[in-house]
């Protein structure tokens, strides 16, 4: 699907509405609105990723570097250290989304961290 910056703005607004509803909720159900918030966050991520992929939203310098590292080292494993352009980087993964119980990760984020010389 092709997204526009207006779609991103609408998705962010929908996320803000769900988060506001949760903030105003005074009941004793800690899971109230959580599935809606999780879905709205996922929708915002999908739209942002699509807009960055097609160039509508420019990538930051860090995102450009991470993209170059992903191309240069597509099979890098977690905590693997690589050298690129005379600098050392380590592959990192972190949980973006967990199951309702919080025990299972349903979506992982990934990136690169520059390692300082020791």
Coordinates of N, CA, C and O in Angstrom, one line a residue:
X1 N 0.8 -1.2 0.0 CA 0.0 0.0 0.0 C 0.9 1.2 0.0 O 1.9 1.3 0.6
X2 N 0.5 2.3 -0.7 CA 1.2 3.5 -0.7 C 0.6 4.5 0.3 O -0.6 4.7 0.3
X3 N 1.5 5.0 1.2 CA 1.1 5.9 2.3 C 1.6 7.3 2.0 O 2.5 7.5 1.2
X4 N 0.9 8.2 2.6 CA 1.3 9.6 2.5 C 1.6 10.2 3.8 O 1.2 9.6 4.9
X5 N 2.3 11.3 3.9 CA 2.5 11.9 5.2 C 1.2 12.2 6.0 O 1.2 12.2 7.2
X6 N 0.1 12.5 5.2 CA -1.2 12.7 5.9 C -1.6 11.4 6.6 O -2.2 11.5 7.7
X7 N -1.4 10.3 6.0 CA -1.7 9.0 6.6 C -0.9 8.8 7.9 O -1.5 8.3 8.9
X8 N 0.3 9.2 7.9 CA 1.1 9.1 9.1 C 0.6 10.0 10.2 O 0.5 9.6 11.4
X9 N 0.2 11.2 9.8 CA -0.4 12.2 10.8 C -1.6 11.6 11.4 O -1.8 11.7 12.6
X10 N -2.5 11.0 10.6 CA -3.7 10.4 11.1 C -3.5 9.2 12.0 O -4.1 9.1 13.0
X11 N -2.5 8.4 11.7 CA -2.1 7.3 12.5 C -1.6 7.7 13.9 O -1.9 7.2 14.9
X12 N -0.8 8.8 13.9 CA -0.2 9.3 15.1 C -1.3 9.9 16.0 O -1.3 9.7 17.2
X13 N -2.3 10.5 15.3 CA -3.4 11.1 16.1 C -4.3 10.0 16.7 O -4.7 10.1 17.8
X14 N -4.5 8.9 15.9 CA -5.3 7.8 16.4 C -4.5 7.2 17.6 O -5.2 6.8 18.6
X15 N -3.2 7.0 17.6 CA -2.5 6.5 18.7 C -2.6 7.4 19.9 O -2.8 6.9 21.0
X16 N -2.5 8.7 19.7 CA -2.6 9.7 20.8 C -4.0 9.6 21.4 O -4.1 9.6 22.7
X17 N -5.1 9.4 20.6 CA -6.4 9.2 21.2 C -6.5 8.0 22.1 O -7.0 8.0 23.2
X18 N -6.0 6.9 21.6 CA -6.0 5.6 22.4 C -5.2 5.8 23.7 O -5.6 5.4 24.8
X19 N -4.0 6.4 23.6 CA -3.2 6.6 24.8 C -3.9 7.6 25.8 O -3.9 7.4 27.0
X20 N -4.6 8.6 25.3 CA -5.3 9.5 26.1 C -6.5 8.8 26.8 O -6.8 9.0 28.0
X21 N -7.2 7.9 26.1 CA -8.3 7.1 26.7 C -7.7 6.3 27.9 O -8.4 6.2 28.9
X22 N -6.6 5.7 27.6 CA -6.0 4.8 28.7 C -5.6 5.7 29.9 O -5.8 5.3 31.0
X23 N -5.0 6.9 29.6 CA -4.6 7.8 30.7 C -5.8 8.3 31.5 O -5.6 8.5 32.7
X24 N -6.9 8.4 30.9 CA -8.1 8.9 31.6 C -8.9 7.8 32.3 O -9.8 8.0 33.1
X25 N -8.6 6.6 31.9 CA -9.3 5.4 32.5 C -9.1 5.3 34.0 O -7.9 5.3 34.4
X26 N -10.1 5.1 34.7 CA -10.0 5.1 36.2 C -10.4 3.7 36.8 O -10.4 3.6 38.0
X27 N -10.6 2.7 35.9 CA -11.0 1.4 36.4 C -9.8 0.6 36.9 O -8.6 1.2 36.9
X28 N -10.0 -0.6 37.2 CA -8.9 -1.4 37.7 C -8.4 -2.5 36.7 O -7.8 -3.5 37.1
X29 N -8.6 -2.3 35.5 CA -8.2 -3.2 34.4 C -6.9 -2.7 33.8 O -7.0 -1.8 32.9
X30 N -5.7 -3.1 34.1 CA -4.5 -2.6 33.6 C -4.3 -2.9 32.1 O -3.5 -2.2 31.4
X31 N -5.1 -3.8 31.5 CA -5.0 -4.2 30.1 C -6.0 -3.4 29.3 O -6.0 -3.6 28.0
X32 N -6.8 -2.5 29.9 CA -7.8 -1.8 29.1 C -7.1 -1.0 28.0 O -6.1 -0.3 28.2
X33 N -7.6 -1.1 26.8 CA -7.1 -0.4 25.6 C -5.7 -0.8 25.1 O -5.2 -0.3 24.2
X34 N -5.1 -1.8 25.8 CA -3.7 -2.1 25.4 C -3.6 -2.7 24.0 O -2.7 -2.4 23.3
X35 N -4.6 -3.5 23.6 CA -4.5 -4.1 22.3 C -4.7 -3.0 21.2 O -4.1 -3.1 20.2
X36 N -5.6 -2.1 21.5 CA -5.8 -1.0 20.6 C -4.5 -0.1 20.5 O -4.2 0.4 19.4
X37 N -3.9 0.2 21.6 CA -2.7 1.0 21.6 C -1.6 0.2 20.8 O -0.9 0.8 20.0
X38 N -1.4 -1.0 21.1 CA -0.4 -1.8 20.4 C -0.6 -1.8 18.9 O 0.3 -1.7 18.1
X39 N -1.9 -2.0 18.5 CA -2.2 -2.0 17.1 C -1.9 -0.6 16.5 O -1.4 -0.5 15.3
X40 N -2.3 0.5 17.2 CA -2.0 1.8 16.6 C -0.5 2.1 16.5 O -0.1 2.7 15.5
X41 N 0.3 1.6 17.5 CA 1.7 1.8 17.4 C 2.3 1.0 16.2 O 3.2 1.5 15.5
X42 N 1.8 -0.2 16.0 CA 2.3 -1.0 14.9 C 2.0 -0.3 13.6 O 2.8 -0.2 12.7
X43 N 0.7 0.3 13.5 CA 0.3 1.0 12.3 C 1.2 2.2 12.0 O 1.6 2.4 10.9
X44 N 1.6 3.0 13.0 CA 2.5 4.1 12.9 C 3.8 3.6 12.4 O 4.4 4.2 11.5
X45 N 4.4 2.5 13.0 CA 5.7 2.0 12.6 C 5.6 1.6 11.1 O 6.6 1.9 10.4
X46 N 4.6 0.9 10.7 CA 4.5 0.4 9.3 C 4.5 1.6 8.3 O 5.2 1.6 7.3
X47 N 3.7 2.7 8.7 CA 3.6 3.8 7.8 C 5.0 4.6 7.7 O 5.4 4.9 6.7
X48 N 5.6 4.8 8.9 CA 6.9 5.4 8.9 C 7.9 4.7 8.1 O 8.7 5.3 7.4
X49 N 8.0 3.4 8.3 CA 8.9 2.5 7.5 C 8.7 2.6 6.0 O 9.6 2.7 5.3
X50 N 7.4 2.6 5.6 CA 7.1 2.7 4.2 C 7.5 4.1 3.6 O 8.0 4.2 2.5
X51 N 7.2 5.1 4.4 CA 7.6 6.5 3.9 C 9.1 6.7 3.9 O 9.6 7.4 3.0
X52 N 9.8 6.1 4.8 CA 11.2 6.2 4.7 C 11.8 5.3 3.6 O 12.8 5.7 3.0
X53 N 11.2 4.2 3.4 CA 11.7 3.3 2.3 C 11.5 3.9 0.9 O 12.4 3.8 0.0
X54 N 10.4 4.7 0.7 CA 10.2 5.3 -0.6 C 10.8 6.7 -0.7 O 10.6 7.3 -1.8
X55 N 11.4 7.2 0.4 CA 12.1 8.5 0.3 C 11.2 9.7 0.6 O 11.7 10.8 0.6
X56 N 10.0 9.5 1.0 CA 9.1 10.6 1.3 C 9.6 11.3 2.6 O 9.6 12.5 2.7
X57 N 10.0 10.5 3.6 CA 10.6 11.0 4.8 C 12.1 10.7 4.7 O 12.5 9.6 4.5
X58 N 12.9 11.8 4.8 CA 14.4 11.5 4.7 C 14.9 10.7 5.9 O 14.4 10.9 7.0
X59 N 15.9 9.9 5.6 CA 16.5 9.1 6.7 C 17.5 10.0 7.4 O 18.2 10.9 6.8
X60 N 17.7 9.8 8.7 CA 18.7 10.5 9.5 C 20.0 9.9 9.2 O 20.1 8.9 8.5
X61 N 21.1 10.6 9.6 CA 22.4 10.1 9.3 C 22.6 8.8 10.0 O 23.3 7.9 9.4
X62 N 22.1 8.6 11.2 CA 22.3 7.3 11.8 C 21.5 6.2 11.1 O 22.0 5.1 10.9
X63 N 20.3 6.5 10.6 CA 19.6 5.5 9.8 C 20.3 5.2 8.5 O 20.3 4.0 8.0
X64 N 20.9 6.2 7.8 CA 21.6 5.9 6.6 C 22.8 5.0 6.9 O 23.1 4.0 6.1
X65 N 23.5 5.2 8.0 CA 24.7 4.4 8.4 C 24.2 3.0 8.7 O 24.8 2.0 8.2
X66 N 23.1 2.8 9.4 CA 22.6 1.5 9.7 C 22.2 0.8 8.5 O 22.4 -0.4 8.3
X67 N 21.6 1.5 7.5 CA 21.2 0.9 6.2 C 22.4 0.4 5.5 O 22.4 -0.7 4.9
X68 N 23.5 1.2 5.5 CA 24.8 0.8 4.8 C 25.3 -0.5 5.5 O 25.8 -1.4 4.9
X69 N 25.3 -0.5 6.8 CA 25.8 -1.6 7.6 C 24.9 -2.9 7.3 O 25.5 -4.0 7.2
X70 N 23.6 -2.7 7.2 CA 22.7 -3.8 6.9 C 23.1 -4.4 5.6 O 23.0 -5.7 5.4
X71 N 23.4 -3.6 4.6 CA 23.7 -4.1 3.2 C 25.1 -4.8 3.3 O 25.3 -5.8 2.7
X72 N 26.0 -4.2 4.0 CA 27.4 -4.7 4.0 C 27.5 -6.0 4.8 O 28.3 -6.9 4.5
X73 N 26.6 -6.1 5.9 CA 26.7 -7.3 6.8 C 25.2 -7.8 7.0 O 24.7 -7.7 8.1
X74 N 24.6 -8.4 5.9 CA 23.2 -8.8 6.0 C 23.0 -10.0 7.0 O 21.9 -10.2 7.5
X75 N 24.0 -10.8 7.2 CA 23.9 -12.0 8.1 C 24.5 -11.8 9.5 O 24.7 -12.8 10.2
X76 N 24.7 -10.6 9.9 CA 25.3 -10.3 11.2 C 24.3 -10.8 12.3 O 23.1 -10.6 12.3
X77 N 25.0 -11.5 13.3 CA 24.2 -12.0 14.4 C 24.2 -11.0 15.6 O 25.0 -10.1 15.6
X78 N 23.4 -11.3 16.6 CA 23.3 -10.5 17.8 C 24.7 -10.4 18.4 O 25.4 -11.4 18.6
X79 N 25.1 -9.2 18.8 CA 26.3 -8.8 19.5 C 27.6 -9.1 18.6 O 28.7 -9.0 19.1
X80 N 27.4 -9.4 17.3 CA 28.6 -9.6 16.5 C 29.2 -8.2 16.2 O 28.5 -7.2 16.0
X81 N 30.5 -8.2 16.3 CA 31.3 -6.9 16.0 C 31.9 -7.0 14.6 O 32.4 -8.0 14.2
X82 N 31.7 -5.9 13.9 CA 32.2 -5.8 12.5 C 33.0 -4.5 12.4 O 32.8 -3.5 13.2
X83 N 33.8 -4.4 11.4 CA 34.6 -3.2 11.1 C 34.1 -2.6 9.8 O 34.0 -3.4 8.8
X84 N 33.7 -1.4 9.8 CA 33.2 -0.7 8.6 C 33.8 0.7 8.6 O 33.6 1.5 9.5
X85 N 34.4 1.1 7.5 CA 35.0 2.4 7.3 C 35.9 2.8 8.4 O 36.0 3.9 8.9
X86 N 36.7 1.8 8.9 CA 37.7 2.1 9.9 C 37.1 2.2 11.3 O 37.8 2.5 12.3
X87 N 35.8 1.9 11.5 CA 35.1 2.0 12.8 C 34.5 0.7 13.1 O 34.2 -0.1 12.2
X88 N 34.4 0.4 14.4 CA 33.8 -0.9 14.8 C 32.4 -0.7 15.3 O 32.0 0.2 16.0
X89 N 31.5 -1.7 14.8 CA 30.1 -1.6 15.2 C 29.6 -3.0 15.7 O 30.2 -4.0 15.3
X90 N 28.7 -3.0 16.6 CA 28.1 -4.2 17.1 C 26.6 -4.3 16.8 O 25.9 -3.3 17.0
X91 N 26.2 -5.4 16.3 CA 24.8 -5.7 16.0 C 24.0 -5.9 17.3 O 24.4 -6.6 18.2
X92 N 22.9 -5.2 17.4 CA 22.1 -5.3 18.6 C 20.6 -5.5 18.2 O 20.1 -5.0 17.2
X93 N 19.9 -6.3 19.1 CA 18.5 -6.5 18.9 C 17.8 -6.2 20.2 O 18.4 -6.4 21.3
X94 N 16.6 -5.7 20.1 CA 15.8 -5.4 21.3 C 14.3 -5.7 21.0 O 13.9 -5.6 19.9
X95 N 13.5 -5.9 22.1 CA 12.1 -6.2 21.9 C 11.3 -4.9 21.6 O 11.5 -3.9 22.3
X96 N 10.6 -4.9 20.5 CA 9.7 -3.8 20.2 C 8.3 -4.0 20.8 O 7.7 -3.1 21.3
X97 N 7.9 -5.3 20.6 CA 6.5 -5.6 21.0 C 6.5 -7.0 21.7 O 7.2 -7.9 21.2
X98 N 5.8 -7.1 22.8 CA 5.7 -8.3 23.5 C 4.2 -8.8 23.5 O 3.3 -8.0 23.3
X99 N 4.0 -10.1 23.9 CA 2.7 -10.6 24.0 C 2.0 -10.0 25.2 O 2.6 -9.3 26.0
X100 N 0.7 -10.3 25.4 CA 0.0 -9.7 26.5 C 0.6 -10.1 27.8 O 0.6 -9.4 28.8
X101 N 1.1 -11.3 27.9 CA 1.7 -11.8 29.2 C 3.1 -11.2 29.4 O 3.5 -11.2 30.6
X102 N 3.7 -10.6 28.4 CA 5.0 -10.0 28.5 C 6.1 -11.0 28.5 O 7.3 -10.7 28.6
X103 N 5.8 -12.3 28.3 CA 6.8 -13.3 28.3 C 7.4 -13.6 26.9 O 8.5 -14.1 26.8
X104 N 6.7 -13.3 25.9 CA 7.1 -13.7 24.5 C 7.2 -12.4 23.7 O 6.4 -11.5 23.7
X105 N 8.4 -12.3 23.0 CA 8.6 -11.1 22.1 C 7.9 -11.4 20.8 O 8.2 -12.5 20.2
X106 N 7.1 -10.5 20.3 CA 6.4 -10.7 19.0 C 7.0 -10.0 17.9 O 6.8 -10.3 16.7
X107 N 7.8 -8.9 18.2 CA 8.5 -8.2 17.2 C 9.8 -7.6 17.8 O 9.9 -7.1 18.9
X108 N 10.9 -7.8 17.0 CA 12.2 -7.4 17.4 C 12.7 -6.2 16.6 O 12.4 -6.1 15.4
X109 N 13.3 -5.3 17.3 CA 14.0 -4.2 16.6 C 15.5 -4.5 16.5 O 16.0 -5.4 17.2
X110 N 16.1 -3.9 15.5 CA 17.5 -4.2 15.3 C 18.3 -2.9 14.9 O 17.7 -2.0 14.3
X111 N 19.5 -2.9 15.3 CA 20.3 -1.7 15.0 C 21.8 -2.0 15.2 O 22.2 -3.1 15.5
X112 N 22.6 -0.9 15.1 CA 24.0 -1.0 15.2 C 24.5 0.0 16.2 O 23.9 1.1 16.3
X113 N 25.4 -0.4 17.1 CA 26.0 0.5 18.1 C 27.5 0.6 17.8 O 28.2 -0.4 17.6
X114 N 28.0 1.8 17.7 CA 29.4 2.0 17.5 C 30.2 1.6 18.8 O 29.8 2.0 19.9
X115 N 31.2 0.8 18.6 CA 32.1 0.4 19.7 C 33.3 1.3 19.8 O 34.0 1.5 18.8
X116 N 33.5 1.9 21.0 CA 34.6 2.7 21.2 C 35.9 1.9 21.3 O 35.8 0.8 21.9
X117 N 37.0 2.4 20.8 CA 38.3 1.6 21.0 C 38.7 1.6 22.4 O 38.5 2.6 23.1
X118 N 39.1 0.5 22.9 CA 39.5 0.3 24.3 C 41.0 0.6 24.5 O 41.8 0.6 23.7

